[in-house]
Coordinates of C-alpha atoms in Angstrom, one line a residue:
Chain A
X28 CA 83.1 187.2 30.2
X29 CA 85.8 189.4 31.7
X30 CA 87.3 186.9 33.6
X31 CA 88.1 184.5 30.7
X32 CA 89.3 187.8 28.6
X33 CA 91.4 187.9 31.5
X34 CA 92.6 184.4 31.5
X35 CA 93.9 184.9 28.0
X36 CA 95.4 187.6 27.9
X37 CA 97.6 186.6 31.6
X38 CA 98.2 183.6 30.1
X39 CA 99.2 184.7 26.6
X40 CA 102.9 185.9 27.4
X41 CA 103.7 181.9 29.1
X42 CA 102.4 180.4 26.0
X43 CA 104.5 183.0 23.4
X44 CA 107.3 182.0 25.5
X45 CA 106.9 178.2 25.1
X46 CA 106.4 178.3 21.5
X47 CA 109.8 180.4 21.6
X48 CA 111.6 178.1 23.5
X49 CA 110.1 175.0 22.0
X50 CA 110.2 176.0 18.3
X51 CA 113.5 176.1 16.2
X52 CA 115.9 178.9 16.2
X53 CA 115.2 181.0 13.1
X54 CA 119.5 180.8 13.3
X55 CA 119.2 177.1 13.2
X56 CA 119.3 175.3 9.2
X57 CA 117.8 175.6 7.2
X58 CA 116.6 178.7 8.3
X59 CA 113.6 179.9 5.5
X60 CA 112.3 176.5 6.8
X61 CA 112.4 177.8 10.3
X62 CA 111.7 181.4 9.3
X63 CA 108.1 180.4 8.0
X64 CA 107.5 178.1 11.0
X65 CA 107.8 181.0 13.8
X66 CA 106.0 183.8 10.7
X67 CA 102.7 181.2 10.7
X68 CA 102.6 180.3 14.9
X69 CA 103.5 184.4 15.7
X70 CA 100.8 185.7 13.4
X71 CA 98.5 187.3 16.5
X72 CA 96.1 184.1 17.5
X73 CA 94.3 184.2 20.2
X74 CA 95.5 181.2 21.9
X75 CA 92.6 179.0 22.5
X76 CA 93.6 176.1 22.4
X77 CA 96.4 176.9 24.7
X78 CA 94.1 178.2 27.1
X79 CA 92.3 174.9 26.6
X80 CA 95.0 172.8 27.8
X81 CA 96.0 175.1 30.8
X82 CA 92.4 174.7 31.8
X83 CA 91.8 171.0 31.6
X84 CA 95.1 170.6 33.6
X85 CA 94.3 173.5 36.2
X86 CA 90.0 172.3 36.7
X87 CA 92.2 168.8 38.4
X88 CA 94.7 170.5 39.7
X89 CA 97.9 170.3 37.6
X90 CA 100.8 172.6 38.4
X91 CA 100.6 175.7 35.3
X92 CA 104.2 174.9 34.0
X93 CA 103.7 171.0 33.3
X94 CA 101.2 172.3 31.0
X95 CA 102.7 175.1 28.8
X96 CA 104.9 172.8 26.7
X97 CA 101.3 170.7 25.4
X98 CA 99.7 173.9 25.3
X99 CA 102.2 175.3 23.1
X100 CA 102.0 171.9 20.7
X101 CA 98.2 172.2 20.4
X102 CA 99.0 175.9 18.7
X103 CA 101.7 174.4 16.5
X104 CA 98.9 171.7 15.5
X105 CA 96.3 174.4 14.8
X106 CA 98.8 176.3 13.0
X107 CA 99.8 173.6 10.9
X108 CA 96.3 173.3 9.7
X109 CA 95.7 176.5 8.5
X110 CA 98.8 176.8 6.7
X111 CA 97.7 173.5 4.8
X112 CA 94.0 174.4 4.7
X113 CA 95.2 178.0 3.0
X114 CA 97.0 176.2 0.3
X115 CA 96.1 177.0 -3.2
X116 CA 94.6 173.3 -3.7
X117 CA 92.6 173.6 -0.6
X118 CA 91.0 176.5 0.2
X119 CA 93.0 179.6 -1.5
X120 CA 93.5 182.1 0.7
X121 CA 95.8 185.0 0.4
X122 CA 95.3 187.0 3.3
X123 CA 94.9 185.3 7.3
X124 CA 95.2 187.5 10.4
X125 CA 95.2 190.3 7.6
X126 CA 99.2 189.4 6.9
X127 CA 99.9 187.4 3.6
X128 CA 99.8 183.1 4.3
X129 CA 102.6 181.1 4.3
X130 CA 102.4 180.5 0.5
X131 CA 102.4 183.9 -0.4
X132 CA 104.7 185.4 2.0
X133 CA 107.5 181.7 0.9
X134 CA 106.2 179.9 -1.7
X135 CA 104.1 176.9 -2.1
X136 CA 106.4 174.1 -1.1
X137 CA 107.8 176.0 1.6
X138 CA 104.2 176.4 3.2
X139 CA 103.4 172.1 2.6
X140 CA 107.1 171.6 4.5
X141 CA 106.7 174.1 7.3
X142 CA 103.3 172.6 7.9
X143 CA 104.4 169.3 7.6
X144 CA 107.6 170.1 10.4
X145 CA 105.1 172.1 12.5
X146 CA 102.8 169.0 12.9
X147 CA 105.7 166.8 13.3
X148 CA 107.6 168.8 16.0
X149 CA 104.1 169.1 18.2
X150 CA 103.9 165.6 18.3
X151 CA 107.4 165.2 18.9
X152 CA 107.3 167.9 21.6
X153 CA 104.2 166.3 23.6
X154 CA 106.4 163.2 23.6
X155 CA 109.7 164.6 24.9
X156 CA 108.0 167.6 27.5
X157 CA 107.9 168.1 30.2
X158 CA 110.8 165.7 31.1
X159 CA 109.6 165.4 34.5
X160 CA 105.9 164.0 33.3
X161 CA 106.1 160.4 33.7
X162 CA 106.2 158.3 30.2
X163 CA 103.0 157.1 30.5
X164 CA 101.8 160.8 30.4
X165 CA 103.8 161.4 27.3
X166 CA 103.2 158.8 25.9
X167 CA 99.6 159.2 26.3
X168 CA 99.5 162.5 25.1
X169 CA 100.9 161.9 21.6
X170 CA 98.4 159.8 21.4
X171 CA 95.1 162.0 22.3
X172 CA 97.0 164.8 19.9
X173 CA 97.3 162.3 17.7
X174 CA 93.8 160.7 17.7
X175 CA 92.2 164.1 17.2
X176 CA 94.3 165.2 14.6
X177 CA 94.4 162.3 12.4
X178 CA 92.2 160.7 9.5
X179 CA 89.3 160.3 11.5
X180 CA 89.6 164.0 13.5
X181 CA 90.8 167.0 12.1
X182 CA 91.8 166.0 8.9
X183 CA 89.1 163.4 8.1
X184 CA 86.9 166.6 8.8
X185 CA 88.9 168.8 6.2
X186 CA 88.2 166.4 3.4
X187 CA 84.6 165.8 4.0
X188 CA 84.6 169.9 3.9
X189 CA 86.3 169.6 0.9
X190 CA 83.8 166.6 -0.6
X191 CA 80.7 168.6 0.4
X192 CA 81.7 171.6 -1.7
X193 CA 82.3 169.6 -4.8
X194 CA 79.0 167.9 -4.5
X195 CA 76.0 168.7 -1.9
X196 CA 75.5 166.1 0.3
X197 CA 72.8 163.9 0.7
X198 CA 72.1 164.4 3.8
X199 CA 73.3 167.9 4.7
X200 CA 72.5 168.5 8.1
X201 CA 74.3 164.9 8.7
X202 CA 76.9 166.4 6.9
X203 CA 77.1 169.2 8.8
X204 CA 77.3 167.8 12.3
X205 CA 80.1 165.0 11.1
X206 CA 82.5 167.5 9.7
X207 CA 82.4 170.3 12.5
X208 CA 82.8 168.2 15.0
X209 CA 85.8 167.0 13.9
X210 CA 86.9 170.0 11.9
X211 CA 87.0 172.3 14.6
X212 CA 86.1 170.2 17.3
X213 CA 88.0 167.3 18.0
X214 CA 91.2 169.4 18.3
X215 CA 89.6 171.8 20.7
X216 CA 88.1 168.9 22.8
X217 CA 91.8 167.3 22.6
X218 CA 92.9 170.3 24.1
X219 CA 90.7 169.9 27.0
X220 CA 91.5 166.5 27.5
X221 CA 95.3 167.2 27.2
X222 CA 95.2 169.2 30.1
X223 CA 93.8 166.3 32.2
X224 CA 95.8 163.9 31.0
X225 CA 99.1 166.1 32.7
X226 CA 96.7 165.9 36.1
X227 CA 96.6 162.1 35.4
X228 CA 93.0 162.1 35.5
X229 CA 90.6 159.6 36.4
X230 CA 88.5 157.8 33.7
X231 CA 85.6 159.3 34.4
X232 CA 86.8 162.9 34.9
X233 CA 88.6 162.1 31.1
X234 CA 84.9 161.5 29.8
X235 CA 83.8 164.5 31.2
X236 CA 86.6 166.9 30.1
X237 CA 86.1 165.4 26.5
X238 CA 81.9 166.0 27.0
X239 CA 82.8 169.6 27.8
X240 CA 85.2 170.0 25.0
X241 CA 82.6 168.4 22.7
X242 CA 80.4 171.5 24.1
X243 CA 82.9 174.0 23.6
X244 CA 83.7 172.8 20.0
X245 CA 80.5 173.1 18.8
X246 CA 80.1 176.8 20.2
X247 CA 82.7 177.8 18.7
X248 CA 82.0 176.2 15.5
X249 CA 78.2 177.8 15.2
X250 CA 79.9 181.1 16.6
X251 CA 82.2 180.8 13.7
X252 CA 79.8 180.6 11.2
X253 CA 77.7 183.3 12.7
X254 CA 80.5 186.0 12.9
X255 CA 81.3 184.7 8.8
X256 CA 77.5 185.5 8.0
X257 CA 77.2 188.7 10.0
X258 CA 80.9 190.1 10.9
X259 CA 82.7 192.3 8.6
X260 CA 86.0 191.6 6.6
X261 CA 88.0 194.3 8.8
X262 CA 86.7 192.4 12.3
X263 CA 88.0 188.9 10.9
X264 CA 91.1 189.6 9.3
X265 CA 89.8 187.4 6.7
X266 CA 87.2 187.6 3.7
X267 CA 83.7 188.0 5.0
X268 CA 81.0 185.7 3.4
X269 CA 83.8 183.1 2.2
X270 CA 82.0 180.8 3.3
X271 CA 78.1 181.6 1.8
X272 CA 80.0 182.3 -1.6
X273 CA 81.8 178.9 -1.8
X274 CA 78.7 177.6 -0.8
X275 CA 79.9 175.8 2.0
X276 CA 77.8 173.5 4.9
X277 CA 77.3 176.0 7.4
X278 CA 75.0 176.6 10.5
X279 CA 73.3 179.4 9.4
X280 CA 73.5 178.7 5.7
X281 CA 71.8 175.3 6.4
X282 CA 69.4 176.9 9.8
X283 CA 69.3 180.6 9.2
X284 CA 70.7 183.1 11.8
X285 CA 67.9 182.8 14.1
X286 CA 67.8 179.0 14.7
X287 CA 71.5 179.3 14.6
X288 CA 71.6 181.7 17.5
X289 CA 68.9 179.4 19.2
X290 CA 71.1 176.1 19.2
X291 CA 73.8 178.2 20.2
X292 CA 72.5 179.0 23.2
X293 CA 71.2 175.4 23.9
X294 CA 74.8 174.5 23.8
X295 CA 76.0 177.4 25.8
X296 CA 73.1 175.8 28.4
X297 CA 74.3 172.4 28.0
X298 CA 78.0 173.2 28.5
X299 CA 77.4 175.5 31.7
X300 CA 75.3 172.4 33.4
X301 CA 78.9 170.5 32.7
X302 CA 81.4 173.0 34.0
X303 CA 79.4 172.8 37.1
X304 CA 80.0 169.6 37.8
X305 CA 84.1 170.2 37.8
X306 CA 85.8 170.8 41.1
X307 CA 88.2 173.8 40.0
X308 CA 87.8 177.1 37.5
X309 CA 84.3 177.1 37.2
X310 CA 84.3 180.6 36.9
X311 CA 86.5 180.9 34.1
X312 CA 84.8 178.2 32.2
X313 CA 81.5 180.4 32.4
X314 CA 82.9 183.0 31.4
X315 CA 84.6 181.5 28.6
X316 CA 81.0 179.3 27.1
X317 CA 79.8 183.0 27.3
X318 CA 82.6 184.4 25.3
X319 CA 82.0 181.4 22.8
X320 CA 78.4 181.8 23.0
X321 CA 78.0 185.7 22.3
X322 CA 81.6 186.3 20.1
X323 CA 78.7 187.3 16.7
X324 CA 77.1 190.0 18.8
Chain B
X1 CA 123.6 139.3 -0.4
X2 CA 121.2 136.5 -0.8
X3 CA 120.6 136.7 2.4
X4 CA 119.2 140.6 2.8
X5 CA 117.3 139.6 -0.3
X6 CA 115.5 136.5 1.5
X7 CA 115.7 138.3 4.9
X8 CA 113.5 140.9 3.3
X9 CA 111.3 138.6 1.3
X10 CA 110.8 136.5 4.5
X11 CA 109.8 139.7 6.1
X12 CA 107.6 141.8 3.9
X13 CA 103.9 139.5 4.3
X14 CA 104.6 140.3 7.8
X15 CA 105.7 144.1 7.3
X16 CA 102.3 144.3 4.9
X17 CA 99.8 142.6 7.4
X18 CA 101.1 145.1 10.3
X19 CA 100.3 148.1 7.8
X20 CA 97.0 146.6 7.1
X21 CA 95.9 145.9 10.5
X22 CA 97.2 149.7 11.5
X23 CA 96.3 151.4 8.8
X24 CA 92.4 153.0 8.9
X25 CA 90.1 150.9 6.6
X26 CA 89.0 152.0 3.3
X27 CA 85.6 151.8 5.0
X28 CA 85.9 154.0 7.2
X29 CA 84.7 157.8 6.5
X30 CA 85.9 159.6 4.5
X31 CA 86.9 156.7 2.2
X32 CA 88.9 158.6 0.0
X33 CA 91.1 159.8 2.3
X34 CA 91.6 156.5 3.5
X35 CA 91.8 155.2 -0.3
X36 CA 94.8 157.3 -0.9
X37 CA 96.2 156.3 2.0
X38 CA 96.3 152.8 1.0
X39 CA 96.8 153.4 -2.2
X40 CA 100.5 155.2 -1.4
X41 CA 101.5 152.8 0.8
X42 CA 100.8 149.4 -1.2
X43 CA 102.2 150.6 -4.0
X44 CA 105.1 147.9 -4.0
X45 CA 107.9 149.5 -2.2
X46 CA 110.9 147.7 -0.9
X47 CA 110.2 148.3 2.9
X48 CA 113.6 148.8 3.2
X49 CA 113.2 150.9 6.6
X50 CA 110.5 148.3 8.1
X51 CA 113.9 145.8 7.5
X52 CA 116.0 148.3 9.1
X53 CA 114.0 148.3 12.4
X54 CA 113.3 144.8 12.7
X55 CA 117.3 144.7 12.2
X56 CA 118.1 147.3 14.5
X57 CA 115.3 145.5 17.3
X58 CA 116.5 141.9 16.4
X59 CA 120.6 142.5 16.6
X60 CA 119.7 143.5 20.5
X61 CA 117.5 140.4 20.8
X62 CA 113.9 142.1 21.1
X63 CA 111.1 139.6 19.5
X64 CA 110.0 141.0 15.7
X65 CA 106.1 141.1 17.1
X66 CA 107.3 144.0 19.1
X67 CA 108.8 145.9 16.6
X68 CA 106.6 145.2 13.9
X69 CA 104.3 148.4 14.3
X70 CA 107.6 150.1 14.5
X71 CA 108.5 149.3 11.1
X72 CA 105.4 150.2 9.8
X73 CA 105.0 153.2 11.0
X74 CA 108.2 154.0 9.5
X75 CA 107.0 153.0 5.9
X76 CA 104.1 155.2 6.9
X77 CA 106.7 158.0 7.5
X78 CA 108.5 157.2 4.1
X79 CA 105.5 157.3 2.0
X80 CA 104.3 160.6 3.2
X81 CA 107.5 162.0 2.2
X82 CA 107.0 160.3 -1.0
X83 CA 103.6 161.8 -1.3
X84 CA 104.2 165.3 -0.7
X85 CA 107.8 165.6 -2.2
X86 CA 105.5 164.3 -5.7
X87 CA 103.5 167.4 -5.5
X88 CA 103.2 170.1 -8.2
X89 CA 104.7 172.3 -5.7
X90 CA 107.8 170.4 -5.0
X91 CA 109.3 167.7 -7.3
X92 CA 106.1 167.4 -9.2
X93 CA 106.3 163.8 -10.6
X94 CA 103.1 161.8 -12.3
X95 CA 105.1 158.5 -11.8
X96 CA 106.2 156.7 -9.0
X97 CA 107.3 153.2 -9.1
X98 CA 105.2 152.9 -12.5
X99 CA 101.8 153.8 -11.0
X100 CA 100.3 157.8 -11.0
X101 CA 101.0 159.5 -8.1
X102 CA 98.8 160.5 -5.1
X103 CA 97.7 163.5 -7.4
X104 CA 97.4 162.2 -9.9
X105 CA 95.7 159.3 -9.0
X106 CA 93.2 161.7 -6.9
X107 CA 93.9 165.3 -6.5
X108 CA 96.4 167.5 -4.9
X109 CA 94.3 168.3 -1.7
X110 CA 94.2 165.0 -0.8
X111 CA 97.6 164.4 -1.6
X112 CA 98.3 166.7 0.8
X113 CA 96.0 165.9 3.7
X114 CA 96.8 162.2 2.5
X115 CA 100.7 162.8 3.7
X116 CA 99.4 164.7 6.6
X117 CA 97.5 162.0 8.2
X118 CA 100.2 159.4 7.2
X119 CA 102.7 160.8 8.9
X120 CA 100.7 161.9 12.3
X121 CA 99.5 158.1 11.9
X122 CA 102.4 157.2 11.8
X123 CA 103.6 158.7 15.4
X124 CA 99.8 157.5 16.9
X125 CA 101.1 154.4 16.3
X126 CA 104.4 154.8 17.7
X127 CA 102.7 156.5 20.9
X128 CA 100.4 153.5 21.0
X129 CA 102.1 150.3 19.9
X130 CA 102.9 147.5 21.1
X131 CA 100.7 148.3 24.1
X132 CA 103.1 145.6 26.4
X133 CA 105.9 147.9 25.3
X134 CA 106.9 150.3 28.4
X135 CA 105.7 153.8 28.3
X136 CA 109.2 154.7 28.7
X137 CA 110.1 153.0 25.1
X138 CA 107.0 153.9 23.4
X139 CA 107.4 158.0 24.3
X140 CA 110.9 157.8 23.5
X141 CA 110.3 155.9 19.7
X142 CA 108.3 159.0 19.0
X143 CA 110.9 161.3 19.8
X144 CA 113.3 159.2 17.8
X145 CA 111.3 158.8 15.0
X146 CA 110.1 162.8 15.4
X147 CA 113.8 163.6 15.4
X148 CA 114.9 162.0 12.0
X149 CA 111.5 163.6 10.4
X150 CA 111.5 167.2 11.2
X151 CA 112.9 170.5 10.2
X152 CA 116.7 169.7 11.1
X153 CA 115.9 166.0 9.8
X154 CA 114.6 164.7 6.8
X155 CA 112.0 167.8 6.2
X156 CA 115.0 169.8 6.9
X157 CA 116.8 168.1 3.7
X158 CA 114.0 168.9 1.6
X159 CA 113.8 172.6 2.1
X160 CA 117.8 172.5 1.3
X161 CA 117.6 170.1 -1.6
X162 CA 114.9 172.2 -3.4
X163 CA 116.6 175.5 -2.6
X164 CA 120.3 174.1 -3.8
X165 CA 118.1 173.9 -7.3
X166 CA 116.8 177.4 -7.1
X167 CA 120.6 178.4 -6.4
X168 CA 123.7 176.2 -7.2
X169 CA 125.3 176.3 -3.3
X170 CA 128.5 178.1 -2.6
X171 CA 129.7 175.1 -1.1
X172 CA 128.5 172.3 -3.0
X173 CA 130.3 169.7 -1.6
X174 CA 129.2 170.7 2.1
X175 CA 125.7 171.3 0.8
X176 CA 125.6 167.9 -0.7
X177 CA 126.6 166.0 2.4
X178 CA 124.1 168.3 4.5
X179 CA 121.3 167.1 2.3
X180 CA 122.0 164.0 1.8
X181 CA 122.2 163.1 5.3
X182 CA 119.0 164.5 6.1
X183 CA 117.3 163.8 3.4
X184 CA 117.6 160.2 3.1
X185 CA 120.0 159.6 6.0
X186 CA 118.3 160.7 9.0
X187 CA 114.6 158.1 8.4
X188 CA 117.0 154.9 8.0
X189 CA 119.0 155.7 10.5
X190 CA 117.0 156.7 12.5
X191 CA 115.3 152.9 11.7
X192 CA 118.1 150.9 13.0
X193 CA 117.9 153.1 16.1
X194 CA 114.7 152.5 16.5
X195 CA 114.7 148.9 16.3
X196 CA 117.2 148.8 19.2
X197 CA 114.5 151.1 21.2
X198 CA 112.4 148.2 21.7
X199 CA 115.1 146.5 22.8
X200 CA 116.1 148.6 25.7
X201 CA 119.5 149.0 24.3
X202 CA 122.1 150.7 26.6
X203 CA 123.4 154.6 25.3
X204 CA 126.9 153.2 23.3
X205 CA 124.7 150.1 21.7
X206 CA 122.5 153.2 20.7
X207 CA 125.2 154.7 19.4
X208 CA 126.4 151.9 17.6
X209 CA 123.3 151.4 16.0
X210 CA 123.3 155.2 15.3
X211 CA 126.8 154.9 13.6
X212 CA 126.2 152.1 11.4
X213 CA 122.3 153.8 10.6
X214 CA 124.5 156.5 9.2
X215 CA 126.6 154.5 6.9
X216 CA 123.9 152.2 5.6
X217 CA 121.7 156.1 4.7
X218 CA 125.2 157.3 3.1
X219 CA 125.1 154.1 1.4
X220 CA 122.0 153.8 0.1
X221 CA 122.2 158.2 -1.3
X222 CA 125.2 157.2 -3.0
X223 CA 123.9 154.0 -4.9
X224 CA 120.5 156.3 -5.7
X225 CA 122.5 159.0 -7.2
X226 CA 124.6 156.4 -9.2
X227 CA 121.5 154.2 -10.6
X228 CA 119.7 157.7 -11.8
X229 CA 122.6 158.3 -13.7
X230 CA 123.1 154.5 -14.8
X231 CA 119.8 153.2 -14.1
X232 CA 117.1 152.8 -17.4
X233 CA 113.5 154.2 -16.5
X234 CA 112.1 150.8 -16.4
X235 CA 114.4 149.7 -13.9
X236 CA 113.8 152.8 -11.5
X237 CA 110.2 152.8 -12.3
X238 CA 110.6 156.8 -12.9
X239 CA 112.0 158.9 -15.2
X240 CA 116.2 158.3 -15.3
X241 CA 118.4 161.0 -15.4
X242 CA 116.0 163.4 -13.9
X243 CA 118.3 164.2 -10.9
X244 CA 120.9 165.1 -13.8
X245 CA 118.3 166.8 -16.1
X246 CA 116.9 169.2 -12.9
X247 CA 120.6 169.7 -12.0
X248 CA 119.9 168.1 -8.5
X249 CA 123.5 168.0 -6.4
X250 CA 124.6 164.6 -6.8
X251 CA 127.4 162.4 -6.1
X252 CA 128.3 161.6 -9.9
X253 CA 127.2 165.0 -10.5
X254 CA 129.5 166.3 -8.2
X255 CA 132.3 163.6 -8.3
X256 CA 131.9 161.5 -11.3
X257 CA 130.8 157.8 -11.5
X258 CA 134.2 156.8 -10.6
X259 CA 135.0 158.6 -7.6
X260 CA 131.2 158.0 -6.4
X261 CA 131.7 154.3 -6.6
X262 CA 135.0 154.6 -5.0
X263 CA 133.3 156.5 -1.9
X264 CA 130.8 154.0 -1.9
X265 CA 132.9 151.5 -1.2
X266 CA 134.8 153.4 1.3
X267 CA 131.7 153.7 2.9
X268 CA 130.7 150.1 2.6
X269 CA 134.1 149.0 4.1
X270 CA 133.2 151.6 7.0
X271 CA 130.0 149.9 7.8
X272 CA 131.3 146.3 7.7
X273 CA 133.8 147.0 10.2
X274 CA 131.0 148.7 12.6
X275 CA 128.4 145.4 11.8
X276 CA 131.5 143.2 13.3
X277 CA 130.9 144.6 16.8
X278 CA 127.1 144.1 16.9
X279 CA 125.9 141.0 18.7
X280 CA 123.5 138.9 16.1
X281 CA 122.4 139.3 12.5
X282 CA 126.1 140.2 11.5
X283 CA 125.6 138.1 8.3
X284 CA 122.7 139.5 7.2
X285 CA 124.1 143.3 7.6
X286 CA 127.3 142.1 5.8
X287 CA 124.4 141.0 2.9
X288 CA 122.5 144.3 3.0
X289 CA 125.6 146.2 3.0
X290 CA 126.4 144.3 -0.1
X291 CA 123.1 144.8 -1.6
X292 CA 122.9 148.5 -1.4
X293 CA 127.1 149.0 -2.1
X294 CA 125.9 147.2 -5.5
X295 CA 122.7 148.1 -6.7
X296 CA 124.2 150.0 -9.5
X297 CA 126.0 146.8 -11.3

């Protein structure tokens, strides 16, 4: 687990830098616009997803710098989502990373616009970066962001969240497994992917970078839940038990803790089986479906 | 200026089967996302941008099949500025073209994510479509199109247009240029441009294009600003003289009718000269320059 700990925190510097040269001047106009794009992406994440990206492209081989500008869009994407998700007609938050969100630090329509220009410039930035990837790579990558972000990915998964916790689902466990994986997951296993896509990957190597990133989305999903069920408030920067008190589809609130924990590590089983089969960083993806698997201890 | 007039009648079954054939279906999960997707796109606009980059494509010679999904995914772009500049938050409007708004029509979170997934559709598409299209042309329409969009483009123009209302600008008549370019400006342009993309113009025809894109959006700001001010709410389909009411910066506001219309014409004159020097479809420019330097008679 050390060794991925590691990973992030060597790599963290190269992605603040990316996001700093690939992000607006806070000088440039108009510049509250700009100001509340860098507050949301600098608010202290830990820089998964980047990692994600640098590791799809380093397991084939590509160099670390052809990577950092994709790594860097995959933050603004996250960060766009939370500052949308945090709005007061979505989920309501006040606090996230223990600072103020975008809407309560600006104001409301300065949080929908910033997240609106955040999505927009990581799309545009995938297309345009690295200048020396060919086209087809670029071109290609916009549209794996893209595909994961979109009505049927992330977003599609934010309004079935939303659906579920104005009426109980039918079918919740259904439920449950349609909107994480594309909640959380489909941006994470993008991530993945991503990286691959800069090593111009194979087909097959594709389907298993996206297999692994299923893997590693789901972890983290069910690890999620977990820490909201047993962490404390101070530990997650954010409200503890949000989750159980909006009622919302969860793994533990629909499995308990214990069968939680136990599918957890069946995943954590499954994903290690997969990272074996990859020809570079094996170590570091072990050590990171452990640090997934074991963040609610 | 019969001519724009049939040029975009001819054009709009073709402009509305592209968005339905790109567009998710209302089947697909979740439906109401998708629903409110539809429902702000079909909701009778002109499709004045899809004309501009079938113009832009068709003035170089490219074949309108290929820049079809262009021009829809600029509608796409247009209504999600629509959608979210309707919010509570921002403009907050329960009319638009004579039907409720997004959030009105459903509720505000979807509105949101609604706008969300429009516009990263819209650059999927981009990324994607037409798959014959080169790489090379399909990365760079992104950038384009990413370009006139973000937060020194048309989101840019936003942020400045709603804070010139919280605070009348030292400058008004810089502010209301800066705005109005990006605002409105930058997505038609930035149309034209695009059309010529597909095309594989050469750097000065892309300038050309870019030139004249700039007219036709100064154009068509000044003849908005005048019809809110002459315009009757059934003819605008919204509420008239809100722009006045809200204290918006205007052109009227700013310069009188008079001197407006005089500008406008100035600019008109400006962009007949520049349609001269384009290779094909100079009579339907001189038509559409017509139609928008007299939509307020």
């Amino acid at each position: 687990m050390a060794e991925f700990v590691e990973f992030l925190a060597d790599l963290r510097p190269e992605v603040e830098r990316a996001l700093d040269r690939l992000l607006p001047a806070e000088s440039a106009r108009p510049a509250r616009l700009h100001a509340a794009m860098r507050y949301s992406v600098f608010a202290g994440g830990k820089r998964v997803r980047p990692a994600l990206v640098v590791l799809g492209g380093e397991i084939y081989g590509a160099p670390r710098e052809t990577l950092l500008p994709a790594a860097a869009a995959m933050e603004m994407i996250h960060t766009f989502s939370l500052v949308h998700d945090d709005l007061p007609a979505l989920d309501d938050d006040d606090l996230r990373r223990g600072r103020p969100t975008v809407h309560k630090q600006f104001d409301e329509a300065l949080a929908i616009l910033a997240g609106d220009a955040l999505l927009n410039h990581a799309l545009l930035c995938l297309a345009r970066e690295p200048a020396s990837a060919p086209p087809a790579v670029r071109a290609r990558a916009v549209a794996v962001a893209g595909e994961s972000v979109g009505s049927t990915g992330m977003i599609g998964g934010q309004v079935a969240d939303l659906e579920a916790e104005q009426r109980w689902p039918d079918d919740p466990a259904g439920a449950l497994e349609w909107i994480h994986r594309r909640k959380t997951g489909c941006l994470l296993e993008a991530s993945l992917v991503l990286g691959g896509i800069y090593a111009e990957v194979s087909e097959p190597e594709e389907r298993r970078l996206r297999r692994l990133g299923a893997a590693l989305g789901l972890l983290f999903q069910i690890g999620d839940d977990l820490l909201d069920v047993l962490g404390s408030t101070e530990e997650l920067g954010k409200t503890a038990g949000k989750d159980a008190a909006a009622r919302k589809l969860t793994y533990p609130g629909l499995y308990g803790v214990d069968e939680s924990r136990r599918r957890l590590r069946g995943v954590a089983a499954e994903a290690l089986e997969l990272a074996c089969e990859l020809p570079r960083r094996q170590d570091t993806l072990r050590s990171l479906i452990h640090y997934l698997g074991e963040r609610d201890r």
